[in-house]
């Protein structure tokens, strides 16, 4: 088995891709779990992890997976800690980032550029992502209050026909 202590991360990643393309999935999963990787490679290696899970399952079942089967595989086989910080990512936002955004939103629904820069520093999100999150959140809040507003009672007593 390949261990990072002996090899550079680029050699180790090349080895993982070789395992993937030669369809040696179990070795790939073991190699990923047994090594440590820099966080900058997490997204790439998570993508490889899931593609290998899909390919392994498709090979076993002899049919292409649909969206639901892929979702179930992702839930059943999350990436190991060696390539994942444990935070679930929903729509490109990690749990901690969403928590920070919600806290800022409670204080101010219209953050200044300085506020957005501070949020970006804390969350590692881009300012455009932060701006879009606030815009979407305000829109969702507006839509939800519109739905629950009681209908206006119209008075027809004073109308002349």
PDB file of C-alpha atoms in Angstrom:
ATOM      1  CA  UNK A   1       0.000   0.000   0.000  1.00  0.00           C
ATOM      2  CA  UNK A   2       1.097   3.563  -0.718  1.00  0.00           C
ATOM      3  CA  UNK A   3       1.717   5.758   2.298  1.00  0.00           C
ATOM      4  CA  UNK A   4       2.162   9.493   2.133  1.00  0.00           C
ATOM      5  CA  UNK A   5       5.127   9.458   4.469  1.00  0.00           C
ATOM      6  CA  UNK A   6       7.181   7.950   1.682  1.00  0.00           C
ATOM      7  CA  UNK A   7       5.702   9.776  -1.302  1.00  0.00           C
ATOM      8  CA  UNK A   8       4.739  13.317  -2.222  1.00  0.00           C
ATOM      9  CA  UNK A   9       1.053  14.165  -2.334  1.00  0.00           C
ATOM     10  CA  UNK A  10       1.160  14.451  -6.142  1.00  0.00           C
ATOM     11  CA  UNK A  11       2.601  10.925  -6.493  1.00  0.00           C
ATOM     12  CA  UNK A  12       0.034   9.574  -4.033  1.00  0.00           C
ATOM     13  CA  UNK A  13      -2.827  11.279  -5.884  1.00  0.00           C
ATOM     14  CA  UNK A  14      -1.539   9.890  -9.200  1.00  0.00           C
ATOM     15  CA  UNK A  15      -1.538   6.434  -7.607  1.00  0.00           C
ATOM     16  CA  UNK A  16      -5.158   6.930  -6.495  1.00  0.00           C
ATOM     17  CA  UNK A  17      -6.191   7.867 -10.036  1.00  0.00           C
ATOM     18  CA  UNK A  18      -4.386   4.769 -11.337  1.00  0.00           C
ATOM     19  CA  UNK A  19      -6.383   2.637  -8.904  1.00  0.00           C
ATOM     20  CA  UNK A  20      -9.576   4.310 -10.084  1.00  0.00           C
ATOM     21  CA  UNK A  21      -8.894   3.812 -13.801  1.00  0.00           C
ATOM     22  CA  UNK A  22      -7.859   0.185 -13.273  1.00  0.00           C
ATOM     23  CA  UNK A  23     -11.097  -0.300 -11.301  1.00  0.00           C
ATOM     24  CA  UNK A  24      -9.319  -1.406  -8.107  1.00  0.00           C
ATOM     25  CA  UNK A  25     -11.879   0.359  -5.972  1.00  0.00           C
ATOM     26  CA  UNK A  26     -11.331  -1.400  -2.645  1.00  0.00           C
ATOM     27  CA  UNK A  27      -7.613  -0.567  -2.766  1.00  0.00           C
ATOM     28  CA  UNK A  28      -8.523   3.023  -3.631  1.00  0.00           C
ATOM     29  CA  UNK A  29     -10.846   3.321  -0.622  1.00  0.00           C
ATOM     30  CA  UNK A  30      -8.221   1.812   1.687  1.00  0.00           C
ATOM     31  CA  UNK A  31      -5.450   4.066   0.354  1.00  0.00           C
ATOM     32  CA  UNK A  32      -7.560   7.195   0.822  1.00  0.00           C
ATOM     33  CA  UNK A  33      -8.552   6.198   4.359  1.00  0.00           C
ATOM     34  CA  UNK A  34      -5.011   5.188   5.364  1.00  0.00           C
ATOM     35  CA  UNK A  35      -3.313   8.425   4.316  1.00  0.00           C
ATOM     36  CA  UNK A  36      -3.587  12.069   5.263  1.00  0.00           C
ATOM     37  CA  UNK A  37      -4.082  14.821   2.713  1.00  0.00           C
ATOM     38  CA  UNK A  38      -3.867  18.576   2.713  1.00  0.00           C
ATOM     39  CA  UNK A  39      -7.226  20.309   2.867  1.00  0.00           C
ATOM     40  CA  UNK A  40      -6.678  21.884  -0.560  1.00  0.00           C
ATOM     41  CA  UNK A  41      -7.099  18.372  -2.058  1.00  0.00           C
ATOM     42  CA  UNK A  42     -10.264  17.460  -0.126  1.00  0.00           C
ATOM     43  CA  UNK A  43     -12.746  18.473  -2.825  1.00  0.00           C
ATOM     44  CA  UNK A  44     -10.813  16.693  -5.591  1.00  0.00           C
ATOM     45  CA  UNK A  45     -10.423  13.518  -3.532  1.00  0.00           C
ATOM     46  CA  UNK A  46     -14.034  13.531  -2.353  1.00  0.00           C
ATOM     47  CA  UNK A  47     -15.067  13.716  -6.006  1.00  0.00           C
ATOM     48  CA  UNK A  48     -12.794  10.745  -6.769  1.00  0.00           C
ATOM     49  CA  UNK A  49     -14.182   8.868  -3.731  1.00  0.00           C
ATOM     50  CA  UNK A  50     -17.783   9.279  -4.884  1.00  0.00           C
ATOM     51  CA  UNK A  51     -17.012   8.516  -8.544  1.00  0.00           C
ATOM     52  CA  UNK A  52     -15.348   5.298  -7.407  1.00  0.00           C
ATOM     53  CA  UNK A  53     -18.350   4.412  -5.229  1.00  0.00           C
ATOM     54  CA  UNK A  54     -20.686   5.014  -8.177  1.00  0.00           C
ATOM     55  CA  UNK A  55     -18.518   3.040 -10.630  1.00  0.00           C
ATOM     56  CA  UNK A  56     -18.145   0.143  -8.183  1.00  0.00           C
ATOM     57  CA  UNK A  57     -21.897  -0.013  -7.677  1.00  0.00           C
ATOM     58  CA  UNK A  58     -22.654   0.308 -11.410  1.00  0.00           C
ATOM     59  CA  UNK A  59     -20.184  -2.483 -12.145  1.00  0.00           C
ATOM     60  CA  UNK A  60     -21.810  -4.742  -9.556  1.00  0.00           C
ATOM     61  CA  UNK A  61     -25.394  -3.979 -10.667  1.00  0.00           C
ATOM     62  CA  UNK A  62     -24.633  -3.812 -14.400  1.00  0.00           C
ATOM     63  CA  UNK A  63     -26.643  -0.619 -14.820  1.00  0.00           C
ATOM     64  CA  UNK A  64     -26.170   3.118 -14.590  1.00  0.00           C
ATOM     65  CA  UNK A  65     -27.122   4.782 -11.313  1.00  0.00           C
ATOM     66  CA  UNK A  66     -29.797   7.431 -11.083  1.00  0.00           C
ATOM     67  CA  UNK A  67     -29.761  10.498  -8.873  1.00  0.00           C
ATOM     68  CA  UNK A  68     -31.530   8.746  -5.987  1.00  0.00           C
ATOM     69  CA  UNK A  69     -29.114   5.800  -5.963  1.00  0.00           C
ATOM     70  CA  UNK A  70     -26.151   8.197  -6.018  1.00  0.00           C
ATOM     71  CA  UNK A  71     -27.649  10.165  -3.125  1.00  0.00           C
ATOM     72  CA  UNK A  72     -28.120   6.958  -1.124  1.00  0.00           C
ATOM     73  CA  UNK A  73     -24.531   5.893  -1.801  1.00  0.00           C
ATOM     74  CA  UNK A  74     -23.228   9.281  -0.648  1.00  0.00           C
ATOM     75  CA  UNK A  75     -25.216   8.957   2.586  1.00  0.00           C
ATOM     76  CA  UNK A  76     -24.190   5.332   3.119  1.00  0.00           C
ATOM     77  CA  UNK A  77     -20.491   5.871   2.301  1.00  0.00           C
ATOM     78  CA  UNK A  78     -19.351   9.350   3.359  1.00  0.00           C
ATOM     79  CA  UNK A  79     -15.693  10.148   2.708  1.00  0.00           C
ATOM     80  CA  UNK A  80     -13.225   9.286   5.474  1.00  0.00           C
ATOM     81  CA  UNK A  81     -11.736  11.943   7.754  1.00  0.00           C
ATOM     82  CA  UNK A  82      -8.546  11.881   5.699  1.00  0.00           C
ATOM     83  CA  UNK A  83     -10.348  13.846   2.942  1.00  0.00           C
ATOM     84  CA  UNK A  84     -13.266  15.444   4.788  1.00  0.00           C
ATOM     85  CA  UNK A  85     -13.528  17.828   7.722  1.00  0.00           C
ATOM     86  CA  UNK A  86     -16.844  16.298   8.792  1.00  0.00           C
ATOM     87  CA  UNK A  87     -18.929  19.323   7.870  1.00  0.00           C
ATOM     88  CA  UNK A  88     -21.819  18.680   5.538  1.00  0.00           C
ATOM     89  CA  UNK A  89     -21.831  20.932   2.493  1.00  0.00           C
ATOM     90  CA  UNK A  90     -25.211  22.098   1.229  1.00  0.00           C
ATOM     91  CA  UNK A  91     -25.271  24.241  -1.902  1.00  0.00           C
ATOM     92  CA  UNK A  92     -21.524  24.967  -1.563  1.00  0.00           C
ATOM     93  CA  UNK A  93     -21.888  26.208   2.028  1.00  0.00           C
ATOM     94  CA  UNK A  94     -20.445  24.276   4.951  1.00  0.00           C
ATOM     95  CA  UNK A  95     -22.308  24.080   8.252  1.00  0.00           C
ATOM     96  CA  UNK A  96     -20.034  26.612   9.962  1.00  0.00           C
ATOM     97  CA  UNK A  97     -20.371  29.108   7.099  1.00  0.00           C
ATOM     98  CA  UNK A  98     -24.175  28.865   7.188  1.00  0.00           C
ATOM     99  CA  UNK A  99     -24.116  29.383  10.955  1.00  0.00           C
ATOM    100  CA  UNK A 100     -21.998  32.556  10.602  1.00  0.00           C
ATOM    101  CA  UNK A 101     -24.246  33.855   7.809  1.00  0.00           C
ATOM    102  CA  UNK A 102     -27.378  33.284   9.916  1.00  0.00           C
ATOM    103  CA  UNK A 103     -25.812  35.065  12.912  1.00  0.00           C
ATOM    104  CA  UNK A 104     -24.896  38.090  10.800  1.00  0.00           C
ATOM    105  CA  UNK A 105     -28.358  38.036   9.210  1.00  0.00           C
ATOM    106  CA  UNK A 106     -30.038  38.238  12.627  1.00  0.00           C
ATOM    107  CA  UNK A 107     -28.060  41.409  13.331  1.00  0.00           C
ATOM    108  CA  UNK A 108     -28.336  43.019   9.911  1.00  0.00           C
ATOM    109  CA  UNK A 109     -30.209  41.881   6.817  1.00  0.00           C
ATOM    110  CA  UNK A 110     -28.287  44.382   4.659  1.00  0.00           C
ATOM    111  CA  UNK A 111     -24.572  43.977   5.447  1.00  0.00           C
ATOM    112  CA  UNK A 112     -22.092  46.586   4.282  1.00  0.00           C
ATOM    113  CA  UNK A 113     -19.123  45.724   2.099  1.00  0.00           C
ATOM    114  CA  UNK A 114     -16.974  45.739   5.245  1.00  0.00           C
ATOM    115  CA  UNK A 115     -19.361  43.264   6.903  1.00  0.00           C
ATOM    116  CA  UNK A 116     -19.193  41.047   3.816  1.00  0.00           C
ATOM    117  CA  UNK A 117     -15.391  41.157   3.859  1.00  0.00           C
ATOM    118  CA  UNK A 118     -15.428  40.112   7.512  1.00  0.00           C
ATOM    119  CA  UNK A 119     -17.826  37.253   6.755  1.00  0.00           C
ATOM    120  CA  UNK A 120     -15.614  36.209   3.823  1.00  0.00           C
ATOM    121  CA  UNK A 121     -12.559  36.184   6.076  1.00  0.00           C
ATOM    122  CA  UNK A 122     -14.318  34.003   8.658  1.00  0.00           C
ATOM    123  CA  UNK A 123     -16.020  31.588   6.248  1.00  0.00           C
ATOM    124  CA  UNK A 124     -13.665  31.401   3.243  1.00  0.00           C
ATOM    125  CA  UNK A 125     -16.607  32.283   0.997  1.00  0.00           C
ATOM    126  CA  UNK A 126     -16.400  34.801  -1.817  1.00  0.00           C
ATOM    127  CA  UNK A 127     -18.141  38.163  -1.455  1.00  0.00           C
ATOM    128  CA  UNK A 128     -20.470  37.370  -4.376  1.00  0.00           C
ATOM    129  CA  UNK A 129     -21.555  34.157  -2.606  1.00  0.00           C
ATOM    130  CA  UNK A 130     -22.246  36.129   0.564  1.00  0.00           C
ATOM    131  CA  UNK A 131     -24.193  38.805  -1.315  1.00  0.00           C
ATOM    132  CA  UNK A 132     -26.268  36.155  -3.074  1.00  0.00           C
ATOM    133  CA  UNK A 133     -26.927  34.313   0.191  1.00  0.00           C
ATOM    134  CA  UNK A 134     -28.238  37.501   1.847  1.00  0.00           C
ATOM    135  CA  UNK A 135     -30.328  38.406  -1.201  1.00  0.00           C
ATOM    136  CA  UNK A 136     -31.829  34.910  -1.376  1.00  0.00           C
ATOM    137  CA  UNK A 137     -32.464  34.803   2.364  1.00  0.00           C
ATOM    138  CA  UNK A 138     -34.274  38.160   2.301  1.00  0.00           C
ATOM    139  CA  UNK A 139     -36.366  36.917  -0.628  1.00  0.00           C
ATOM    140  CA  UNK A 140     -37.242  33.676   1.180  1.00  0.00           C
ATOM    141  CA  UNK A 141     -38.204  35.626   4.309  1.00  0.00           C
ATOM    142  CA  UNK A 142     -40.339  37.980   2.239  1.00  0.00           C
ATOM    143  CA  UNK A 143     -42.034  35.086   0.436  1.00  0.00           C
ATOM    144  CA  UNK A 144     -42.794  33.245   3.658  1.00  0.00           C
ATOM    145  CA  UNK A 145     -44.341  36.333   5.285  1.00  0.00           C
ATOM    146  CA  UNK A 146     -46.386  37.006   2.141  1.00  0.00           C
ATOM    147  CA  UNK A 147     -47.845  33.502   2.282  1.00  0.00           C
ATOM    148  CA  UNK A 148     -48.996  33.871   5.870  1.00  0.00           C
ATOM    149  CA  UNK A 149     -50.459  37.354   5.594  1.00  0.00           C
ATOM    150  CA  UNK A 150     -54.234  37.140   6.057  1.00  0.00           C
ATOM    151  CA  UNK A 151     -56.239  38.206   3.014  1.00  0.00           C
ATOM    152  CA  UNK A 152     -57.532  41.759   3.006  1.00  0.00           C
ATOM    153  CA  UNK A 153     -61.257  42.030   3.596  1.00  0.00           C
ATOM    154  CA  UNK A 154     -62.825  44.041   0.841  1.00  0.00           C
ATOM    155  CA  UNK A 155     -65.787  46.212   1.711  1.00  0.00           C
ATOM    156  CA  UNK A 156     -68.357  46.503  -1.061  1.00  0.00           C
ATOM    157  CA  UNK A 157     -71.007  48.328   0.993  1.00  0.00           C
ATOM    158  CA  UNK A 158     -69.930  51.757  -0.207  1.00  0.00           C
ATOM    159  CA  UNK A 159     -69.726  50.954  -3.900  1.00  0.00           C
ATOM    160  CA  UNK A 160     -72.343  52.326  -6.253  1.00  0.00           C
ATOM    161  CA  UNK A 161     -73.392  50.144  -9.089  1.00  0.00           C
TER     162      UNK A 161
END
